[in-house]
Amino acid sequence: MLTESTPSPVGPHDRQAAHPLDPVTAEEITATRDVLADAGKVSETTRFTVMQLREPPKSEVLSHRPGNPVERSIDAVLLDAATGSVHEAVVSVTRRELLSWRPVDTARHPYGQPPLVMEEGQTVTDAVKSDPRWQAAMAARGIHDTELCVILCLPPGNFDHAGETGRRVLRALTFWREHEQDSPWAHPVEGLVASVDLVDRRVIELYDYGSAPLPREHGNFREGDWGPPRTTVSPLEITQPEGPSFQVDGRCVSWQNWHFRVGFDQREGLVLQQLTYRDGDRDRPIIYRASMAELVVPYADPHPARYWVTYFDEGEDLLGRVATPLTLGCDCLGVIHYFDAVLPDDHGRPYTAPNVVCMHEEDYGVLWKHNDYFTGVSETRRSRRLVLSMFTAIGNYDYGFFWYFYQDGTIQFEAKLTGILFANAQNEGTVNAHASPIAPGVVAPYHQHLFNMRLDMMVDGVHNAVEEVDVVPLPMGEGNPHGNAFTTASTVLRRESEAARLAKASVSRVWKVTNPDSRNRLGQPVAYKLVPNQAPLLLAQPDSPLARRAAFATKHLWVTQYDPTERYAAGNYPNQHAGGSGLPEWQTKDRPLVGEDVVLWHTFGTTHIPRPEEWPVMPVEYTGFTLKPVGFFDRNPSLDLPRSPRPEEGGGSCHAPAHGPVTPGDAHCGTC
């Protein structure tokens, strides 16, 4: 789904990278384009669909020390807008040398197309609005002035349509507006679908599946659009008189024993790198790299105007490219640190996307507490968490990606879904079993949002193993005469062929990443467990075109042996891809997993049955997962937290006597 914004010129981030994992700089983007242009690979019709850092081997990164020379290379994907030809390039920006140049056969099964180019949105709009068939169809619907109509561009998927196979194509839906500030999403033009060849710049097919009355009620959501604002919301201020507890050095962040690098990628957006926890005098690694590996949004309406609507939002639109600037008081509260991103535009020139990552601290209630009747001790510690976040705007939907770090060693990821429901018009009295009525004459189809997070684990080192752990009730009998016993059962995932797994809430299933070579004081292998999201997986039928393309979304967990070229759950080119790439392809390698460098791929999300209360703008829907230490520490790692001050006691602390110590002979029970 294409929406275009005006990029900012490059700011003060045009600098030489000092670390192998530093995000791509403006200087490197410019050097990449210059090297390719000098080699005769860039013309007036060349468009840079992707330009990303080629990260060095993990061993080189782990051995890097400040001041060491840094060798940097860039992966680029170039599209010729005039011919549709695609090439992959690798450029050493350190040596200013073209290392490789390879054509990509996008017409050969099962190759897909590169991501969308921002200017293609205007190409589609121009082609559709100038097409006589579209003009006639709009006139037949009573719409003669189409100047304010909005053309929404969507990838067509892959359904073996003869007119689309082997072509770079976008499909187009039409929305009407009453005025320039009117939200088009509330006025869908029903039944009209255009298929546009982006190379020929023309409509190759116009489908008219019949109309419905154009919804006229506005769907605007600015202050005052639906009456005066509330007057009962009192100010809420968050202050930190002594400043925040985190420290920032370039892209490195330190906070409450946590240390990590903040990366940013044109495709993946926010990336966490080299996440460690300070335990005593050791910085202990937990995750080498965490990044979003894909996001698929399939719709459930089988109507011919909509059955094909399925977004691969990362691989088609590039999450980093559509990241939005964050604003103090709106997106983030408190004492904020922002990170900018330097990105390439379609012509391979750098621009700065300001404030795309926000970092701040939050109070999170009680972390631990106990009132002890025997000793009279009462202690409470409040929880504080560090929040690292970004938002993207992809057409009608906005996605927030939030990482939370806690003082007890817990890591949490949360996706926040908001924005506007994708809707269509419907005739009065019609019942659609695949959509919810949300406004007069407007329905929103059922759909899913399925994310996949790539977790390159490094629990106390690179040699890890993965266990699936279930809680198992035991049958009554010898050893369990009263029927109350239950235990845990662990299954080691030994090879990739065994490591495509389903979550199971009835047995509290988790997956534990262990290091057999590192033991805690109890003699157990140290570990972190993935507590999965338990929502339904892909609901499309297993033999459907969608299931072939989004096979990653058919399992909650995949585990693979580390390979730096395996980054995206649905493969490198999901746009118009026929399917089979990515995780199902890599699993066939059947590599060993015990004592190896392992990568977890977790699928999670939400199945969305829209509600009228989500219109005209949707309150946030939440989904995500948690990583928790299991024997990674010898005891509660937050025991060293100081007592929190209690202002009402003149600067005292969260420490108060219980009901007094229990003396010998006192009656006492656990329910007192």
XYZ file of C-alpha atoms in Angstrom:
672
model
C 0.000 0.000 0.000
C 1.639 3.236 -1.121
C 1.480 6.619 0.555
C 4.087 9.268 -0.188
C 5.606 11.890 2.092
C 8.259 14.515 1.484
C 11.653 13.515 2.943
C 13.820 15.913 4.878
C 17.275 16.808 3.578
C 20.186 15.123 5.249
C 21.070 16.636 8.613
C 24.113 16.216 10.835
C 24.184 12.427 10.476
C 26.457 12.366 7.444
C 29.382 10.725 9.219
C 31.696 7.778 8.911
C 30.517 4.619 10.648
C 32.580 3.820 13.738
C 31.131 0.353 14.385
C 30.408 -2.534 11.984
C 26.692 -2.412 12.880
C 26.163 1.350 12.751
C 23.190 2.213 10.518
C 23.953 3.230 6.948
C 25.184 6.828 6.736
C 24.418 9.513 4.164
C 28.017 9.335 2.977
C 27.654 5.584 2.358
C 24.383 5.988 0.464
C 25.970 8.591 -1.766
C 29.093 6.463 -2.275
C 26.969 3.441 -3.252
C 25.152 5.410 -5.903
C 28.373 6.985 -7.180
C 30.143 3.624 -7.536
C 27.199 2.160 -9.452
C 26.898 5.251 -11.631
C 30.632 5.187 -12.423
C 30.238 1.541 -13.443
C 27.481 2.477 -15.886
C 24.728 0.799 -13.861
C 22.559 3.877 -13.213
C 20.386 5.637 -15.796
C 17.572 8.184 -15.640
C 15.053 5.365 -15.199
C 16.958 3.521 -12.453
C 15.177 3.290 -9.110
C 16.784 2.037 -5.896
C 14.170 -0.184 -4.256
C 16.453 -1.349 -1.427
C 19.766 -0.124 -0.014
C 20.899 -1.875 3.168
C 24.011 -2.519 5.201
C 25.607 -5.873 4.458
C 26.390 -6.797 8.037
C 29.806 -8.426 8.583
C 30.093 -12.004 9.861
C 29.116 -12.340 13.491
C 32.624 -13.402 14.495
C 34.046 -10.137 13.111
C 31.474 -8.041 14.936
C 32.047 -9.802 18.251
C 35.813 -9.324 17.975
C 35.553 -5.645 17.043
C 37.097 -3.172 19.462
C 36.780 0.635 19.464
C 39.261 2.163 17.063
C 39.524 -0.947 14.865
C 39.139 -0.268 11.133
C 35.621 -0.896 9.840
C 34.964 -2.474 6.443
C 31.486 -1.537 5.175
C 29.496 -2.889 2.240
C 26.007 -2.093 0.965
C 23.427 -4.387 -0.645
C 21.319 -2.618 -3.247
C 18.420 -3.709 -5.460
C 17.991 -1.644 -8.623
C 14.860 -1.532 -10.763
C 14.762 -0.087 -14.271
C 11.349 1.591 -14.354
C 11.389 1.648 -18.166
C 12.035 -2.052 -18.722
C 11.208 -3.750 -15.410
C 14.652 -5.344 -15.224
C 16.055 -5.925 -11.728
C 19.644 -6.273 -10.521
C 21.246 -6.952 -7.166
C 24.498 -5.172 -6.364
C 27.048 -5.339 -3.553
C 29.216 -2.241 -3.143
C 32.201 -1.789 -0.843
C 31.817 1.790 0.336
C 35.104 1.516 2.201
C 37.039 0.757 -0.976
C 34.494 2.368 -3.326
C 34.321 -0.787 -5.401
C 31.515 -2.744 -7.073
C 31.877 -6.252 -5.647
C 29.045 -7.981 -7.497
C 26.304 -7.299 -10.037
C 23.640 -9.942 -10.621
C 20.401 -9.899 -12.658
C 17.218 -11.128 -10.962
C 14.774 -12.936 -13.242
C 11.470 -11.629 -11.883
C 9.488 -13.383 -14.630
C 10.765 -16.866 -13.738
C 8.818 -18.903 -11.188
C 8.921 -18.426 -8.253
C 10.800 -15.090 -8.132
C 8.763 -12.146 -6.911
C 9.155 -8.442 -7.486
C 11.241 -5.939 -5.508
C 9.419 -3.709 -3.006
C 7.199 -0.902 -4.190
C 8.737 2.379 -5.296
C 7.119 5.491 -3.849
C 6.566 7.187 -7.206
C 4.628 4.162 -8.472
C 1.643 5.423 -6.491
C 1.416 8.437 -8.788
C 1.987 6.221 -11.830
C -1.053 4.144 -10.888
C -3.184 7.193 -10.076
C -2.422 8.779 -13.449
C -3.064 5.549 -15.360
C -6.382 4.836 -13.651
C -7.819 8.354 -13.800
C -6.983 8.681 -17.510
C -8.545 5.326 -18.412
C -11.885 5.770 -20.293
C -13.288 2.545 -18.821
C -12.718 3.792 -15.260
C -14.211 7.181 -16.120
C -17.311 5.499 -17.537
C -17.640 3.218 -14.487
C -17.423 6.213 -12.160
C -20.021 8.108 -14.188
C -22.331 5.082 -13.996
C -22.043 5.374 -10.216
C -23.050 9.031 -10.348
C -19.520 10.373 -9.761
C -18.640 12.812 -12.528
C -16.092 15.014 -10.747
C -13.218 12.663 -9.938
C -10.617 15.296 -9.105
C -10.778 14.520 -5.368
C -10.983 10.747 -5.768
C -8.133 8.811 -4.162
C -6.589 5.807 -5.896
C -5.308 3.213 -3.428
C -2.486 1.047 -4.816
C -2.177 -2.544 -3.594
C 0.062 -5.466 -4.583
C -1.987 -8.075 -6.470
C -0.623 -11.175 -4.742
C -0.030 -14.191 -6.962
C -3.072 -16.005 -8.349
C -1.698 -16.969 -11.782
C -3.731 -14.303 -13.531
C -2.629 -14.472 -17.152
C -2.513 -10.703 -17.576
C -0.357 -10.185 -14.478
C 2.110 -13.086 -14.573
C 5.640 -11.920 -15.329
C 4.702 -8.236 -15.080
C 5.306 -5.665 -12.382
C 1.726 -4.900 -11.417
C -0.284 -2.993 -8.839
C -4.024 -3.175 -8.372
C -6.074 -0.101 -7.570
C -9.220 0.618 -5.576
C -11.047 3.954 -5.630
C -12.190 6.151 -2.729
C -14.185 9.386 -2.954
C -13.737 12.615 -0.987
C -16.137 15.486 -0.479
C -13.282 17.943 0.082
C -9.488 17.823 0.351
C -9.451 17.269 4.138
C -12.169 14.608 4.005
C -11.062 11.095 4.981
C -11.390 8.929 1.858
C -11.554 5.686 3.850
C -15.193 6.407 4.761
C -16.269 6.653 1.097
C -15.179 3.472 -0.726
C -16.317 3.092 -4.319
C -17.643 -0.457 -4.447
C -16.837 -3.136 -7.002
C -14.224 -1.368 -9.129
C -10.714 -2.863 -9.428
C -8.017 -1.770 -11.871
C -4.876 -3.744 -12.692
C -1.985 -1.503 -13.758
C 1.220 -2.494 -15.555
C 3.875 -0.289 -13.940
C 6.307 -0.556 -16.847
C 3.768 0.198 -19.592
C 2.049 2.692 -17.243
C -1.453 1.659 -18.294
C -4.515 -0.172 -17.021
C -4.305 -3.681 -18.432
C -7.628 -4.802 -16.976
C -10.581 -3.070 -15.317
C -12.908 -5.272 -13.295
C -16.403 -4.005 -12.434
C -18.172 -6.339 -10.029
C -21.214 -4.137 -9.466
C -21.821 -1.120 -7.291
C -23.381 -0.166 -3.980
C -24.514 3.290 -2.841
C -21.575 5.555 -2.062
C -21.434 6.055 1.736
C -21.822 9.751 2.503
C -21.283 9.975 6.275
C -17.881 11.443 6.957
C -15.160 9.477 8.741
C -13.012 12.354 9.934
C -11.340 12.253 13.327
C -9.836 15.638 14.063
C -10.696 17.407 17.284
C -14.227 18.766 17.018
C -15.336 16.596 14.076
C -17.797 14.739 16.328
C -18.631 17.458 18.844
C -16.748 19.497 21.419
C -13.803 17.828 23.194
C -14.102 16.582 26.765
C -13.377 19.086 29.497
C -12.748 16.504 32.235
C -9.198 15.476 31.259
C -6.808 16.999 33.789
C -3.131 17.518 32.937
C -0.814 14.599 33.643
C 2.849 15.546 33.870
C 5.833 13.202 34.024
C 9.021 14.735 35.352
C 12.508 13.437 36.105
C 14.235 16.317 37.932
C 17.600 14.558 37.837
C 17.223 13.431 34.244
C 16.742 9.902 32.896
C 18.577 6.821 34.147
C 19.783 5.808 30.692
C 23.022 6.789 28.974
C 23.429 7.111 25.204
C 26.716 7.022 23.300
C 25.994 7.211 19.579
C 23.857 4.122 18.947
C 24.783 2.437 22.258
C 22.348 2.509 25.173
C 23.002 1.577 28.812
C 20.193 1.366 31.375
C 19.794 -0.555 34.649
C 22.351 -3.256 33.718
C 21.025 -3.492 30.149
C 23.307 -2.587 27.244
C 22.418 -2.731 23.547
C 22.795 -1.044 20.190
C 19.898 0.698 18.431
C 19.932 -0.231 14.758
C 17.640 0.927 11.990
C 17.081 -0.676 8.598
C 15.147 0.506 5.559
C 13.191 -2.766 5.440
C 13.033 -3.951 9.058
C 12.829 -0.586 10.789
C 13.957 -0.676 14.428
C 16.588 -3.370 15.085
C 18.065 -4.413 18.440
C 21.706 -5.496 18.372
C 24.115 -7.046 20.862
C 21.766 -7.053 23.851
C 23.565 -7.856 27.112
C 22.859 -7.703 30.854
C 25.453 -6.653 33.432
C 25.534 -9.404 36.065
C 28.128 -8.640 38.714
C 31.315 -7.959 36.781
C 30.154 -9.629 33.556
C 28.245 -8.292 30.548
C 26.295 -11.411 29.611
C 24.939 -11.672 26.053
C 21.294 -12.656 25.487
C 20.354 -11.598 21.932
C 22.718 -10.813 19.079
C 20.047 -9.339 16.786
C 16.258 -8.919 16.993
C 14.282 -7.675 13.995
C 10.868 -7.880 12.399
C 11.085 -10.523 9.682
C 7.682 -10.047 8.040
C 4.125 -8.843 8.596
C 1.261 -10.305 6.574
C -2.315 -8.993 6.635
C -4.720 -11.398 4.869
C -8.390 -10.484 4.416
C -11.201 -13.015 4.694
C -13.771 -11.717 2.193
C -13.978 -14.077 -0.851
C -15.710 -11.399 -2.954
C -13.944 -11.062 -6.335
C -13.158 -7.412 -5.581
C -11.318 -8.346 -2.372
C -10.176 -11.999 -2.178
C -6.707 -10.993 -3.393
C -6.176 -8.312 -0.726
C -3.205 -9.507 1.311
C -0.443 -7.194 2.432
C 3.131 -8.266 3.107
C 3.768 -4.934 4.750
C 7.486 -5.386 5.379
C 8.591 -6.989 2.128
C 6.334 -4.878 -0.087
C 6.386 -1.470 1.640
C 9.571 -1.523 3.805
C 8.802 -0.766 7.455
C 11.770 1.536 7.947
C 10.888 3.629 4.913
C 7.346 4.302 6.176
C 8.372 5.085 9.777
C 6.757 8.298 11.010
C 8.287 11.091 13.146
C 7.378 10.814 16.825
C 6.201 13.780 18.867
C 6.678 14.597 22.538
C 3.371 14.568 24.392
C 1.648 12.550 21.665
C 3.724 9.435 21.001
C 6.124 9.659 23.956
C 5.889 11.116 27.464
C 8.615 12.035 29.906
C 12.281 12.738 29.289
C 12.792 11.522 25.736
C 15.767 10.587 23.602
C 15.105 10.395 19.869
C 17.032 8.592 17.159
C 16.915 9.757 13.545
C 17.358 7.533 10.518
C 19.223 8.228 7.289
C 17.532 6.471 4.364
C 17.883 6.361 0.581
C 15.144 7.717 -1.657
C 14.044 6.035 -4.889
C 16.933 7.678 -6.747
C 19.596 6.482 -4.311
C 20.069 9.820 -2.577
C 20.102 10.156 1.220
C 17.563 11.962 3.364
C 16.995 12.182 7.104
C 13.849 10.761 8.707
C 13.757 12.648 12.033
C 12.718 11.242 15.413
C 11.682 7.821 14.109
C 12.745 6.006 17.290
C 11.766 7.199 20.756
C 13.313 6.064 24.053
C 12.056 6.865 27.536
C 11.455 5.372 30.984
C 8.079 4.429 32.440
C 6.865 3.553 35.903
C 5.252 0.111 35.680
C 3.672 -0.396 39.082
C 4.924 -2.875 41.654
C 7.881 -5.070 40.708
C 7.933 -7.088 43.929
C 6.390 -6.831 47.370
C 5.957 -8.785 50.577
C 4.519 -8.162 54.025
C 5.924 -10.825 56.333
C 3.930 -11.654 59.432
C 6.725 -13.630 61.089
C 9.481 -11.020 60.878
C 7.458 -7.838 60.598
C 9.382 -6.907 57.452
C 7.436 -5.143 54.711
C 9.303 -4.275 51.528
C 8.098 -3.006 48.152
C 9.988 -2.143 45.004
C 8.400 -0.324 42.109
C 9.052 -1.457 38.574
C 10.553 0.825 35.997
C 10.932 -0.148 32.379
C 12.839 1.277 29.444
C 10.733 1.768 26.314
C 12.148 1.804 22.790
C 9.555 2.402 20.081
C 8.742 3.336 16.513
C 5.535 3.821 14.503
C 4.859 3.189 10.839
C 2.002 4.403 8.654
C 1.090 1.999 5.852
C -1.985 3.291 4.050
C -4.925 2.988 6.433
C -3.082 1.198 9.256
C -0.545 2.502 11.764
C 1.689 0.049 13.614
C 3.645 0.719 16.769
C 6.632 -1.507 17.551
C 7.596 -1.349 21.226
C 10.448 -3.042 23.078
C 10.300 -3.037 26.894
C 13.244 -3.824 29.175
C 12.593 -4.593 32.831
C 14.813 -4.487 35.905
C 14.307 -8.209 36.601
C 15.812 -9.291 33.277
C 12.509 -9.601 31.393
C 12.265 -8.484 27.758
C 8.893 -7.810 26.161
C 7.827 -6.925 22.637
C 4.476 -5.336 21.903
C 2.899 -4.406 18.596
C 0.232 -1.705 18.724
C -2.291 -1.690 15.885
C -4.272 1.458 15.198
C -5.282 3.679 12.285
C -8.368 3.185 10.117
C -10.227 0.021 9.192
C -10.118 -1.022 5.558
C -13.777 -0.902 4.513
C -16.089 -1.315 1.545
C -19.588 -0.166 0.665
C -22.531 -2.546 0.870
C -26.155 -2.475 -0.285
C -28.720 -1.977 2.453
C -30.159 -5.238 3.721
C -27.158 -7.293 2.541
C -25.566 -9.612 5.097
C -21.861 -10.341 4.639
C -20.670 -13.344 6.622
C -17.088 -12.164 6.268
C -17.400 -8.530 7.397
C -18.775 -6.370 10.210
C -21.133 -3.397 9.697
C -19.359 -0.351 11.149
C -21.288 2.636 9.748
C -24.352 3.178 7.516
C -23.625 1.393 4.240
C -20.056 0.549 5.323
C -18.627 -2.833 6.338
C -15.093 -3.843 7.358
C -13.891 -7.306 6.286
C -12.519 -9.755 8.834
C -8.756 -10.050 8.624
C -5.579 -11.044 10.453
C -2.320 -9.292 11.345
C 0.449 -11.877 11.609
C 3.951 -10.753 12.560
C 7.149 -12.742 12.534
C 10.058 -11.712 14.745
C 13.558 -12.988 14.044
C 15.453 -13.541 17.322
C 19.126 -14.330 16.776
C 19.760 -15.683 20.266
C 23.081 -15.638 22.061
C 22.387 -16.834 25.613
C 25.773 -16.573 27.342
C 27.423 -17.297 23.992
C 26.710 -18.481 20.463
C 26.337 -22.201 21.226
C 22.734 -22.692 22.290
C 19.973 -25.301 22.169
C 16.175 -25.066 22.209
C 13.752 -27.081 24.346
C 9.972 -27.173 24.115
C 8.567 -27.272 27.650
C 5.004 -28.340 28.491
C 3.226 -28.557 31.824
C 1.782 -32.076 32.106
C -0.857 -33.276 34.612
C -0.140 -36.760 35.943
C -2.743 -39.543 36.123
C -3.896 -40.723 39.504
C -2.152 -43.811 40.744
C 1.074 -44.742 42.424
C 3.066 -41.581 42.980
C -0.063 -39.432 42.615
C -2.694 -41.022 44.845
C -4.646 -37.785 45.350
C -4.561 -36.617 41.737
C -3.007 -33.226 42.402
C 0.401 -33.771 40.783
C 1.675 -32.222 37.601
C 5.159 -31.866 36.170
C 7.007 -30.499 33.158
C 8.075 -32.363 30.045
C 10.900 -31.084 27.850
C 11.559 -31.972 24.227
C 14.892 -30.947 22.701
C 14.547 -29.653 19.139
C 17.510 -31.444 17.610
C 17.181 -30.601 13.910
C 15.400 -28.058 11.753
C 12.983 -30.726 10.498
C 11.687 -31.014 14.098
C 11.631 -27.288 14.781
C 8.427 -25.943 13.199
C 6.165 -25.819 16.251
C 2.751 -24.761 17.500
C 1.938 -22.926 20.714
C -0.422 -24.762 23.056
C -2.107 -22.819 25.833
C -3.601 -25.938 27.481
C -0.094 -27.082 28.500
C 1.408 -23.585 29.037
C 3.921 -24.331 26.282
C 7.091 -22.249 26.200
C 10.375 -22.590 24.346
C 13.579 -22.394 26.337
C 16.891 -21.335 24.797
C 19.676 -22.881 26.853
C 23.455 -22.806 26.891
C 24.700 -26.298 27.818
C 28.205 -24.895 28.378
C 27.137 -22.268 30.934
C 25.694 -23.318 34.298
C 24.164 -21.438 37.185
C 25.056 -22.091 40.837
C 22.488 -24.922 40.946
C 24.250 -26.751 38.129
C 21.536 -26.026 35.573
C 22.163 -24.732 32.046
C 21.376 -21.019 31.922
C 18.386 -20.140 29.769
C 15.840 -17.643 28.527
C 12.314 -18.757 27.679
C 10.063 -17.439 24.934
C 6.515 -17.073 26.241
C 4.573 -17.093 22.971
C 1.489 -15.355 21.744
C -1.329 -17.917 21.674
C -3.522 -16.328 18.979
C -4.667 -18.279 15.900
C -2.244 -18.691 13.051
C -3.040 -18.188 9.371
C -6.666 -19.198 8.803
C -6.416 -19.521 5.013
C -6.659 -23.086 3.749
C -3.330 -24.998 3.580
C -3.493 -25.448 -0.206
C -4.433 -21.820 -0.904
C -2.152 -19.424 -2.803
C -1.963 -17.309 0.354
C -0.757 -20.206 2.511
C 2.000 -20.935 -0.006
C 3.167 -17.313 0.127
C 2.786 -16.859 3.903
C 3.898 -20.317 5.011
C 5.806 -18.781 7.930
C 2.427 -17.854 9.455
C 1.355 -21.498 9.733
C 3.623 -22.125 12.761
C 4.147 -20.185 15.968
C 7.841 -21.059 16.103
C 10.549 -21.981 13.650
C 14.133 -22.617 14.704
C 16.988 -22.501 12.207
C 20.739 -22.617 12.372
C 22.223 -19.154 11.950
C 22.846 -18.016 8.391
C 23.343 -14.258 7.855
C 21.632 -14.447 4.445
C 18.400 -15.761 5.986
C 16.696 -12.582 7.212
C 13.094 -12.554 5.974
C 10.441 -15.110 6.892
C 8.740 -15.035 3.469
C 11.957 -14.634 1.474
C 13.621 -11.632 -0.117
C 10.891 -10.822 -2.653
C 7.387 -11.557 -1.309
C 5.811 -8.998 -3.658
C 3.957 -11.074 -6.310
C 5.887 -14.166 -5.211
C 4.302 -17.558 -5.871
C 5.358 -18.930 -2.484
C 7.677 -21.482 -0.939
C 10.505 -19.090 -0.134
C 11.879 -18.216 3.286
C 11.346 -20.449 6.305
C 9.810 -23.519 4.587
C 12.703 -23.521 2.120
C 15.382 -23.186 4.807
C 13.817 -25.906 6.943
C 14.531 -28.468 4.206
C 18.263 -28.061 4.917
C 17.615 -29.950 8.184
C 20.677 -28.545 9.925
C 21.512 -29.621 13.502
C 20.422 -27.286 16.312
C 21.936 -28.609 19.548
C 24.989 -26.635 20.648
C 24.723 -24.486 17.528
C 24.204 -20.821 16.758
C 20.392 -20.789 16.611
C 17.763 -18.325 15.418
C 14.174 -18.288 16.669
C 11.378 -17.048 14.407
C 8.188 -16.341 16.347
C 4.847 -15.804 14.595
C 2.292 -13.858 16.614
C -0.605 -11.558 15.956
C -4.307 -10.951 16.139
C -7.427 -12.042 14.274
C -9.488 -8.908 13.816
C -13.289 -9.001 13.780
C -13.995 -5.264 13.442
C -16.392 -3.403 15.766
C -18.369 -0.174 15.302
C -16.330 1.208 18.235
C -13.241 1.009 15.999
C -14.676 3.527 13.529
C -13.748 6.076 12.201
C -10.364 5.591 13.873
C -9.324 2.478 15.751
C -8.288 2.351 19.422
C -5.046 0.416 19.826
C -5.133 -3.385 19.615
C -2.201 -5.142 21.312
C -0.225 -8.276 20.584
C 3.291 -9.480 21.343
C 5.473 -11.878 23.326
C 7.821 -12.053 26.297
C 11.332 -13.366 26.955
C 12.075 -14.299 30.581
C 15.235 -15.563 32.302
C 15.075 -19.170 33.519
C 18.072 -19.928 35.698
C 20.046 -17.317 33.811
C 20.557 -15.528 37.138
C 21.329 -17.153 40.479
C 18.540 -15.241 42.193
C 16.176 -12.311 41.650
C 18.408 -9.796 39.807
C 16.368 -6.836 41.072
C 17.191 -7.345 44.775
C 19.604 -4.421 44.606
C 16.921 -1.868 43.731
C 16.683 0.959 46.280
C 13.499 1.720 48.135
C 11.286 4.226 46.358
C 10.684 7.532 48.163
C 7.267 8.210 49.680
C 6.576 11.935 49.366
C 3.674 11.827 51.806
C 6.091 10.695 54.505
C 8.534 13.498 53.909
C 10.943 11.570 51.734
C 10.629 8.182 53.394
C 10.447 4.971 51.376
C 8.180 2.092 50.408
C 8.963 0.351 53.678
C 6.484 -0.014 56.479
C 6.059 -2.439 59.365
C 3.632 -5.244 58.837
C 1.336 -6.223 61.697
C 4.323 -6.776 63.961
C 6.544 -9.816 64.344
C 4.951 -13.064 65.464
C 6.221 -14.130 68.901
C 6.399 -17.741 70.047
C 2.993 -19.056 70.992
C 1.082 -16.601 68.786
C -1.602 -18.155 66.660
C -1.009 -17.489 62.966
C -2.227 -18.837 59.664
C -1.507 -17.974 56.081
C -4.925 -16.357 55.622
C -4.622 -13.836 58.495
